[in-house]
Amino acid sequence: MKKLLVICLFLSSLAYPQFTDINIVKEIRTKSKGLVVSAHPLASEVGAMVMKNGGNAYDAAIATQFALAVVYPQAGNIGGGGFLVGVKRNGDKFTIDFRETAPAKSSRDMYLDKKGNAITDLSQNGRLAVGVPGSVAGFYATLKHANLPMEKLIQPAIDLAEQGFAITQKEADLLNHQMQFINEHNKIPTVFQKNSDWRQGDILIQKELAETLKRIRKDGPKGFYEGKTAELIVAEMKRGNGIISLSDLKNYRVVERAPLTFNYKDTEIVCMPLPSSGGILLAQMLKMSAFENLSQYQQNSAEAVQIMVEAERRAYADRAEYMGDPGFIRDQTTMLISEEYLKNRWKNFSKTKATASADVGKIISQPRESAETTHISIVDKDGNAVAVTTTLNGLYGSKVVVAGAGFFLNNEMDDFSIKPGVPNMFGAVGGEANAISPGKRMLSSMTPTIVLKNNRPYIIVGTPGGTTIPTSVFQSIVNIVDFKLNPNVAVNAPKFHHQWLPESVMVEKNFPQSTVKALETMNYKLEFVSQIGRTELIVIDENGNATAVADGRGDDSVAVEQK
């Protein structure tokens, strides 16, 4: 597999066998070698091979993302957007915001009926749910930090699309489960549709996507945001009630923002600012839990979980009230993560009972972010680190494939507050700060994070999971910093999640029963789920020994740069 991929990385003029050797690797320990952890083994291998051939962590990030657009269609994408956090070997820190934006024809009440009721199906499925994609622009914004030309970084993705690859059992199951929705929203046949069920080992060939990638290779961002691909996207909009125009695409811009940084114990946390809610939530949760010093408890004990749940409750109430696109609201980050504010927030914490959600935020009467985001953690042999999270939002996004271009479009408009008090597909409730407005970026839960110790990368972490993303990153960090767990256990230990509303605490089914019973006696309502997120983690100790772990909850896989 590795030899084949080396060849295919930079040579595509000849015909090569299809990519059928899928080798999932869950953990690698190494020193002075580049590491990539992503949602798919083929994509991780692409990133590792790019570093072997002269690329750095940022080259690997670009190549891995393009590869995921081919091999991980449910979430890896060029039809969506994301966030990147980078720390360079010289200590420079930066972020790239390539989040989707609302089209110019969007409006505050576009998903309400004549009586003012929210029509969530329109914000979650079909062409009207699509925000202006930012991924391709984000990949090009990353290029100035890379060593290699884009032609070499995009080529592996073209090869994978053109030659085809064998799908895994999990991928087959997802396609089969979603086929009725894909059929409903795509009247022009796509490569994802077939009359019989998909099976493990079936070859997925994506010729139209390969041609789309070739246009990007030839013309750069204009190969996506202008010309034939842009025309195909707009034509797709016109097949339904979509509103993205050629002007929306041409005018899309990334935003490079100063990272949100803060200290936790003897580490420095580097993460995304608004419009990611994740960085603020992470700062709030870590700082509030520090009032009770988690390190004195056992991981997943009733005492530790209760402290963390109550920190989550208060942070997510603030998410609903204060957070949105900083270009459209008053950014109150400084206040929200200040010691004074958080100490006041923590005053009504009780060690003996659950806090009522009504006591920490204004609840608006309401009717009653899916794991289909994807994260990549990378470090290279020189110590450059990158954490990047991208998404289509829901599983296969809007379910709409751009006819003639071969990729799924996002359904990110659902991440706006389509009506104050109405929950989105992940149950998150929003308010005025996250209301729809043309050109605005919808609030996100994506939380790509790099933790520094002694000014060097210590932890690189992120996960998919909608609103469970910030809490999973929160747990991963305290599992290592406070509970001193090894990286594998830190990733694969049972997880929990709370987000203010709904009132219940989500826990994985294998959660410790003693903790479950203790929480129930304190009036916590528990909801049992099969899994929460899929964390991609790299931990580097003070001697430079690196451990990369891919979450056991999926096909996620680690790859290492080969000398």
XYZ file of C-alpha atoms in Angstrom:
563
model
C 0.000 0.000 0.000
C 2.681 2.466 1.045
C 4.825 1.775 -2.028
C 1.794 2.150 -4.276
C 0.839 5.408 -2.634
C 4.346 6.841 -3.026
C 4.120 6.202 -6.760
C 0.621 7.602 -7.049
C 1.471 10.666 -5.033
C 3.313 12.468 -7.768
C 2.621 10.479 -10.942
C -0.838 10.163 -12.370
C -0.302 10.054 -16.121
C -0.328 6.241 -16.150
C -3.112 3.851 -15.118
C -2.646 2.282 -11.690
C -4.578 -0.365 -9.765
C -7.419 0.726 -7.563
C -6.770 1.484 -3.902
C -7.981 -1.664 -2.171
C -5.492 -2.194 0.656
C -7.198 -0.452 3.600
C -4.923 -0.764 6.625
C -6.432 0.797 9.749
C -3.810 1.658 12.389
C -5.038 2.810 15.800
C -1.816 3.849 17.544
C 1.773 4.716 16.634
C 4.622 5.783 18.891
C 7.641 7.416 17.317
C 10.252 10.150 17.611
C 11.413 12.723 15.065
C 8.909 11.572 12.445
C 5.768 13.170 11.096
C 2.408 11.809 12.249
C -1.098 12.161 10.799
C -4.359 11.092 12.446
C -7.539 11.351 10.379
C -10.905 9.723 9.808
C -9.697 7.446 6.993
C -6.516 5.352 6.573
C -5.988 6.313 2.931
C -6.144 10.010 3.782
C -3.724 9.603 6.698
C -1.307 7.724 4.409
C -1.461 10.563 1.885
C -0.498 13.099 4.554
C 2.386 10.949 5.816
C 3.732 10.373 2.306
C 3.622 14.091 1.535
C 5.846 14.721 4.553
C 8.237 11.991 3.401
C 8.522 13.762 0.069
C 9.508 17.143 1.491
C 6.271 18.518 2.848
C 5.706 19.880 6.333
C 2.649 19.609 8.592
C 0.755 22.190 6.531
C 1.430 20.393 3.248
C 0.128 17.251 4.944
C -2.974 19.088 6.173
C -3.850 20.258 2.667
C -3.224 16.883 1.013
C -5.092 14.971 3.724
C -8.104 17.255 3.451
C -8.283 16.887 -0.324
C -7.969 13.095 0.075
C -10.782 13.049 2.637
C -12.969 14.865 0.095
C -12.688 11.682 -1.981
C -12.532 8.801 0.496
C -14.793 10.225 3.226
C -17.765 11.739 1.353
C -20.046 11.760 4.404
C -17.988 14.560 5.981
C -14.623 15.091 4.251
C -15.397 17.778 1.784
C -14.871 20.568 -0.663
C -18.565 21.449 -0.360
C -18.312 22.629 3.246
C -15.929 24.571 5.465
C -13.855 24.498 8.618
C -11.213 25.910 10.940
C -7.444 25.409 11.150
C -5.197 26.081 14.146
C -1.437 26.080 13.546
C 1.648 26.429 15.713
C 4.987 26.722 13.907
C 8.319 25.427 15.124
C 9.388 29.028 15.811
C 6.416 29.505 18.133
C 4.207 31.494 15.750
C 0.497 30.748 16.219
C -2.243 31.329 13.660
C -5.751 30.287 12.672
C -7.605 30.138 9.374
C -11.390 30.543 9.380
C -12.867 29.015 6.237
C -16.348 28.622 7.687
C -19.275 28.800 5.257
C -21.247 32.034 4.893
C -24.908 32.835 4.373
C -25.777 33.634 0.719
C -26.667 37.218 -0.214
C -30.329 36.264 -0.702
C -30.634 34.737 2.765
C -32.804 36.427 5.381
C -33.475 36.240 9.102
C -36.848 34.464 8.777
C -36.177 32.349 5.683
C -37.041 29.088 7.450
C -40.313 30.261 9.031
C -43.811 29.649 7.694
C -46.516 32.312 7.474
C -47.437 31.717 11.124
C -43.859 32.153 12.272
C -43.234 28.471 12.933
C -39.785 27.072 12.167
C -39.517 24.638 9.241
C -36.359 22.786 10.263
C -36.487 20.424 7.279
C -35.658 23.356 4.998
C -32.591 24.309 7.051
C -31.361 20.716 7.245
C -32.132 19.056 3.896
C -31.995 20.133 0.280
C -30.589 23.118 -1.570
C -31.919 25.914 0.639
C -29.885 24.509 3.547
C -26.547 25.163 1.813
C -24.092 27.840 2.921
C -21.380 29.195 0.617
C -18.532 26.618 0.822
C -15.168 27.725 2.232
C -12.971 24.618 2.155
C -11.102 25.161 -1.106
C -10.312 28.758 -0.173
C -9.129 27.507 3.212
C -6.786 24.951 1.658
C -5.231 27.678 -0.489
C -4.905 30.018 2.500
C -2.889 27.257 4.196
C -0.557 26.955 1.212
C 1.641 29.919 2.228
C 2.728 27.901 5.284
C 3.571 24.828 3.172
C 6.676 23.764 1.229
C 5.245 22.088 -1.877
C 3.131 23.402 -4.782
C -0.589 22.698 -4.773
C -0.247 20.540 -7.888
C 1.582 17.912 -5.830
C -0.722 18.181 -2.818
C -3.974 17.711 -4.737
C -2.690 14.914 -6.996
C -3.234 12.017 -4.549
C -6.902 13.008 -4.246
C -7.247 13.065 -8.034
C -5.723 9.578 -8.215
C -8.053 8.246 -5.519
C -11.102 9.706 -7.271
C -10.096 8.605 -10.755
C -8.839 5.100 -9.962
C -11.298 4.302 -7.191
C -10.919 2.779 -3.745
C -12.531 0.017 -1.722
C -15.101 1.231 0.794
C -15.119 -0.093 4.356
C -18.032 -1.810 6.083
C -18.853 1.369 8.034
C -18.922 3.409 4.819
C -21.172 0.840 3.142
C -23.549 0.888 6.122
C -23.753 4.687 6.088
C -24.498 4.863 2.365
C -27.180 2.182 2.657
C -28.764 3.883 5.654
C -28.892 7.267 3.910
C -29.778 6.075 0.404
C -33.463 7.020 0.590
C -32.515 10.623 1.428
C -29.798 10.776 -1.223
C -32.310 9.450 -3.760
C -34.898 11.999 -2.647
C -32.615 14.997 -3.176
C -30.789 13.881 -6.336
C -32.894 13.216 -9.417
C -29.833 13.237 -11.667
C -27.998 9.942 -10.912
C -24.805 10.118 -8.859
C -22.004 7.613 -8.225
C -23.266 7.195 -4.665
C -26.592 5.713 -5.803
C -27.125 2.108 -6.849
C -30.010 -0.328 -7.031
C -28.460 -2.868 -4.675
C -26.870 -2.361 -1.275
C -23.295 -1.189 -0.948
C -20.936 -3.789 0.517
C -17.496 -3.737 2.074
C -14.885 -3.898 -0.696
C -17.085 -2.282 -3.361
C -15.032 0.123 -5.484
C -16.131 3.774 -5.473
C -14.902 5.615 -8.581
C -15.654 9.363 -8.801
C -14.794 10.617 -12.295
C -16.771 13.861 -11.970
C -15.048 14.711 -8.696
C -11.686 13.972 -10.309
C -12.464 16.510 -13.038
C -13.507 19.069 -10.399
C -10.188 18.552 -8.611
C -8.305 18.903 -11.911
C -9.973 22.293 -12.487
C -8.765 23.354 -9.044
C -5.279 22.049 -9.840
C -5.236 24.041 -13.099
C -6.867 27.326 -12.038
C -6.448 27.480 -8.258
C -9.373 28.867 -6.211
C -10.928 30.215 -9.411
C -11.227 26.592 -10.536
C -13.856 26.194 -7.826
C -15.342 29.630 -7.127
C -15.565 30.684 -10.777
C -15.865 28.967 -14.139
C -17.423 25.565 -14.750
C -17.558 24.309 -11.157
C -19.243 27.503 -9.935
C -21.723 27.257 -12.805
C -22.499 23.643 -11.871
C -23.124 24.650 -8.232
C -25.510 27.429 -9.266
C -27.267 25.100 -11.721
C -27.747 22.679 -8.826
C -29.286 25.469 -6.761
C -31.800 26.136 -9.510
C -32.975 22.505 -9.498
C -34.579 23.223 -6.151
C -34.996 26.220 -3.894
C -31.298 26.983 -3.433
C -30.117 30.599 -3.385
C -26.311 30.524 -3.800
C -25.291 32.699 -6.758
C -22.155 33.078 -8.877
C -21.507 36.313 -7.011
C -21.712 34.532 -3.623
C -19.068 32.070 -4.761
C -16.753 34.631 -6.353
C -16.880 36.876 -3.280
C -16.147 34.198 -0.659
C -13.090 35.026 1.492
C -11.305 33.251 4.339
C -10.517 35.170 7.518
C -7.204 34.776 9.326
C -7.822 35.447 13.006
C -5.642 35.750 16.082
C -5.911 32.481 18.038
C -7.752 32.373 21.343
C -5.098 31.464 23.925
C -5.298 30.884 27.675
C -3.449 29.009 30.401
C -4.589 25.840 32.130
C -2.312 24.662 34.936
C 1.186 24.401 33.394
C -0.016 24.479 29.764
C -1.060 27.063 27.171
C -4.174 26.256 25.127
C -4.300 27.513 21.517
C -7.709 27.311 19.843
C -10.238 29.012 17.557
C -11.949 32.290 18.426
C -15.472 33.171 17.286
C -17.303 32.170 15.127
C -16.174 28.921 16.730
C -17.921 28.598 20.057
C -15.494 25.792 20.863
C -12.566 27.923 22.012
C -14.636 30.015 24.419
C -16.488 26.960 25.727
C -13.203 25.133 26.272
C -11.744 28.100 28.190
C -14.856 28.429 30.335
C -15.125 24.716 31.103
C -11.455 24.274 31.976
C -11.346 27.410 34.125
C -14.552 26.627 36.024
C -13.547 23.025 36.663
C -10.183 24.305 37.942
C -12.042 25.920 40.856
C -12.600 22.360 42.133
C -9.162 20.934 41.101
C -10.129 17.866 39.082
C -6.772 16.185 39.664
C -7.826 15.192 43.192
C -10.481 12.848 41.741
C -10.481 9.741 39.553
C -11.317 10.023 35.863
C -15.053 9.383 35.248
C -15.759 9.337 38.994
C -19.069 10.838 40.086
C -17.276 13.818 41.656
C -15.251 14.646 38.527
C -18.134 14.105 36.106
C -20.490 16.279 38.139
C -18.000 19.159 38.218
C -17.420 18.892 34.476
C -21.136 18.607 33.644
C -21.920 21.740 35.644
C -19.099 23.610 33.902
C -20.574 22.458 30.580
C -24.083 23.564 31.612
C -22.988 27.125 32.360
C -20.767 27.432 29.284
C -23.467 26.253 26.860
C -26.011 28.656 28.354
C -23.567 31.437 27.488
C -23.163 29.969 24.002
C -26.865 30.456 23.334
C -26.925 34.047 24.579
C -23.628 35.605 23.562
C -21.927 33.793 20.699
C -22.006 34.364 16.941
C -20.005 35.825 14.043
C -17.775 38.559 15.539
C -18.265 40.619 12.385
C -21.956 40.994 13.238
C -22.130 41.068 17.049
C -20.306 42.584 20.002
C -17.549 40.076 20.768
C -17.623 39.474 24.537
C -14.939 36.788 24.675
C -12.742 38.691 27.159
C -15.596 38.974 29.637
C -16.828 35.408 29.143
C -13.454 33.802 29.952
C -12.444 36.199 32.736
C -11.838 34.854 36.256
C -14.261 37.352 37.783
C -17.123 36.389 35.471
C -16.545 32.651 35.832
C -16.266 32.782 39.627
C -19.639 34.493 39.701
C -20.995 31.865 37.275
C -19.802 29.129 39.637
C -21.376 30.537 42.814
C -24.509 28.380 42.621
C -22.609 25.127 42.038
C -23.561 22.401 44.538
C -21.608 19.190 45.100
C -24.747 17.367 46.182
C -27.287 18.040 43.416
C -27.781 19.029 39.803
C -28.180 22.720 38.997
C -31.419 23.447 37.131
C -30.689 24.740 33.649
C -33.195 27.550 34.259
C -30.879 28.801 37.010
C -27.969 29.428 34.614
C -29.686 30.786 31.478
C -32.910 32.241 30.171
C -34.967 29.402 28.700
C -37.251 30.346 25.824
C -40.299 28.153 25.256
C -39.372 25.721 22.505
C -40.386 22.565 20.669
C -38.415 19.740 21.264
C -24.214 19.427 15.289
C -24.265 14.331 14.157
C -20.706 13.042 13.988
C -20.349 14.068 10.361
C -17.595 16.509 10.864
C -14.016 15.298 10.496
C -10.805 16.238 12.289
C -7.102 15.889 11.451
C -4.214 16.154 13.924
C -0.696 16.463 12.474
C 2.846 17.072 13.688
C 5.959 16.981 11.512
C 9.534 16.021 12.368
C 10.473 19.678 12.897
C 7.742 20.318 15.452
C 5.212 22.187 13.307
C 1.725 21.287 14.516
C -1.717 21.630 12.982
C -5.243 20.832 14.128
C -7.935 21.216 11.482
C -11.630 20.414 11.628
C -13.934 20.512 8.594
C -17.569 19.665 8.132
C -20.620 19.307 5.945
C -22.642 19.592 9.200
C -25.030 16.613 9.019
C -24.337 13.197 7.542
C -23.696 13.819 3.811
C -24.630 17.449 4.492
C -27.736 18.588 2.628
C -27.803 15.182 0.816
C -27.407 17.143 -2.434
C -24.615 16.192 -4.850
C -23.583 18.828 -7.407
C -24.481 17.182 -10.697
C -21.475 17.126 -13.006
C -19.070 18.049 -10.173
C -19.476 14.994 -7.954
C -19.413 16.319 -4.366
C -21.936 16.747 -1.552
C -22.959 20.216 -0.411
C -23.218 21.226 3.246
C -26.340 21.967 5.277
C -24.616 24.557 7.467
C -27.485 27.061 7.405
C -28.981 24.935 10.188
C -26.134 26.106 12.449
C -27.712 29.550 12.542
C -30.481 30.220 15.019
C -33.349 29.890 12.553
C -35.670 31.141 15.311
C -34.709 32.088 18.887
C -35.327 29.098 21.158
C -35.695 26.528 18.366
C -32.974 23.829 18.587
C -30.885 22.878 15.585
C -30.230 19.287 14.495
C -27.863 18.824 17.442
C -30.303 20.239 19.981
C -28.344 23.496 20.362
C -30.526 26.478 21.117
C -29.530 29.874 19.750
C -30.577 33.483 20.106
C -30.192 36.870 18.464
C -26.378 36.709 18.294
C -26.564 33.812 15.844
C -29.519 34.969 13.739
C -29.284 34.640 9.931
C -27.869 37.575 7.955
C -26.357 37.738 4.434
C -22.600 37.162 4.447
C -22.607 36.068 8.081
C -20.748 32.989 9.355
C -22.874 30.597 11.371
C -21.745 29.746 14.900
C -19.782 26.496 15.034
C -18.873 23.880 17.637
C -15.668 22.820 15.866
C -12.761 22.940 18.318
C -9.363 22.189 16.713
C -6.900 22.653 19.581
C -3.165 22.621 20.222
C -1.878 22.517 23.801
C 1.638 23.826 24.465
C 3.963 22.907 27.319
C 7.241 24.786 27.701
C 6.270 26.586 24.466
C 6.291 23.337 22.474
C 3.383 21.278 21.112
C 2.196 18.869 23.808
C -1.314 17.836 22.751
C -2.921 18.125 19.297
C -6.585 17.217 19.456
C -10.001 17.519 17.857
C -13.074 15.487 17.005
C -16.328 15.444 15.056
C -19.641 15.319 16.916
C -21.634 18.547 16.524
C -22.218 20.167 19.909
C -20.376 17.286 21.626
C -17.087 18.475 20.070
C -16.059 21.007 22.744
C -16.917 18.650 25.606
C -14.964 15.790 24.009
C -11.905 18.023 23.603
C -12.411 19.208 27.202
C -12.428 15.601 28.421
C -9.392 14.656 26.319
C -7.323 17.486 27.799
C -8.229 16.805 31.439
C -7.769 13.058 30.886
C -4.109 13.784 30.111
C -3.331 16.898 32.165
C -5.352 16.131 35.320
C -5.930 12.387 35.339
C -2.545 11.435 33.815
C -4.064 8.833 31.483
C -2.071 7.427 28.588
C -3.173 8.741 25.166
C -5.027 5.572 24.132
C -7.124 5.480 27.285
C -7.675 9.240 27.086
C -9.255 8.793 23.643
C -11.181 5.571 24.127
C -12.481 5.916 27.698
C -16.286 6.305 27.903
C -17.418 9.888 27.256
C -20.256 12.083 28.502
C -21.780 15.365 27.326
C -24.107 18.099 28.548
C -25.104 21.280 26.703
C -27.527 23.152 29.026
C -30.534 22.223 26.884
C -31.864 19.600 26.787
C -31.548 19.078 30.533
C -30.295 15.493 30.230
C -26.659 14.350 30.369
C -25.593 12.169 27.445
C -23.359 9.199 28.371
C -21.953 6.341 26.326
C -23.488 2.954 27.094
C -20.288 1.561 28.619
C -20.076 4.356 31.184
C -19.224 3.207 34.761
C -22.410 2.071 36.496
C -21.280 3.326 39.886
C -20.987 6.841 38.446
C -24.339 6.531 36.693
C -26.096 5.598 39.939
C -24.369 8.350 41.912
C -25.383 10.980 39.332
C -28.983 9.780 39.347
C -29.157 10.220 43.140
C -28.173 13.871 42.558
C -31.166 14.305 40.195
C -29.265 14.087 36.918
C -31.262 12.717 33.990
C -29.087 10.462 31.833
C -29.458 9.594 28.154
C -27.478 6.559 26.942
C -25.970 6.694 23.440
C -23.786 4.342 21.417
C -20.919 6.796 20.911
C -19.817 10.399 21.322
C -17.373 11.782 18.730
C -14.207 10.236 17.302
C -11.169 11.940 18.753
C -7.879 12.262 16.849
C -5.030 12.810 19.323
C -1.255 13.311 19.305
C 0.665 13.653 22.579
C 4.377 14.613 22.626
C 6.313 14.223 25.885
C 9.188 16.391 27.145
C 11.720 14.082 25.441
C 10.111 14.416 22.021
C 8.454 10.994 22.034
C 5.146 11.234 20.187
C 2.082 8.991 20.510
C -0.694 9.281 17.943
C -4.060 7.639 18.596
C -7.018 7.229 16.259
C -10.384 6.754 17.945
C -11.616 3.180 18.148
C -15.187 4.327 17.466
C -14.657 4.483 13.681
C -12.338 3.725 10.757
C -10.023 6.498 11.958
C -6.354 5.714 11.391
C -2.804 6.885 12.123
C 0.039 7.091 9.607
C 3.716 7.881 10.192
C 6.244 9.496 7.887
C 8.536 6.771 6.577
C 12.239 7.542 6.326
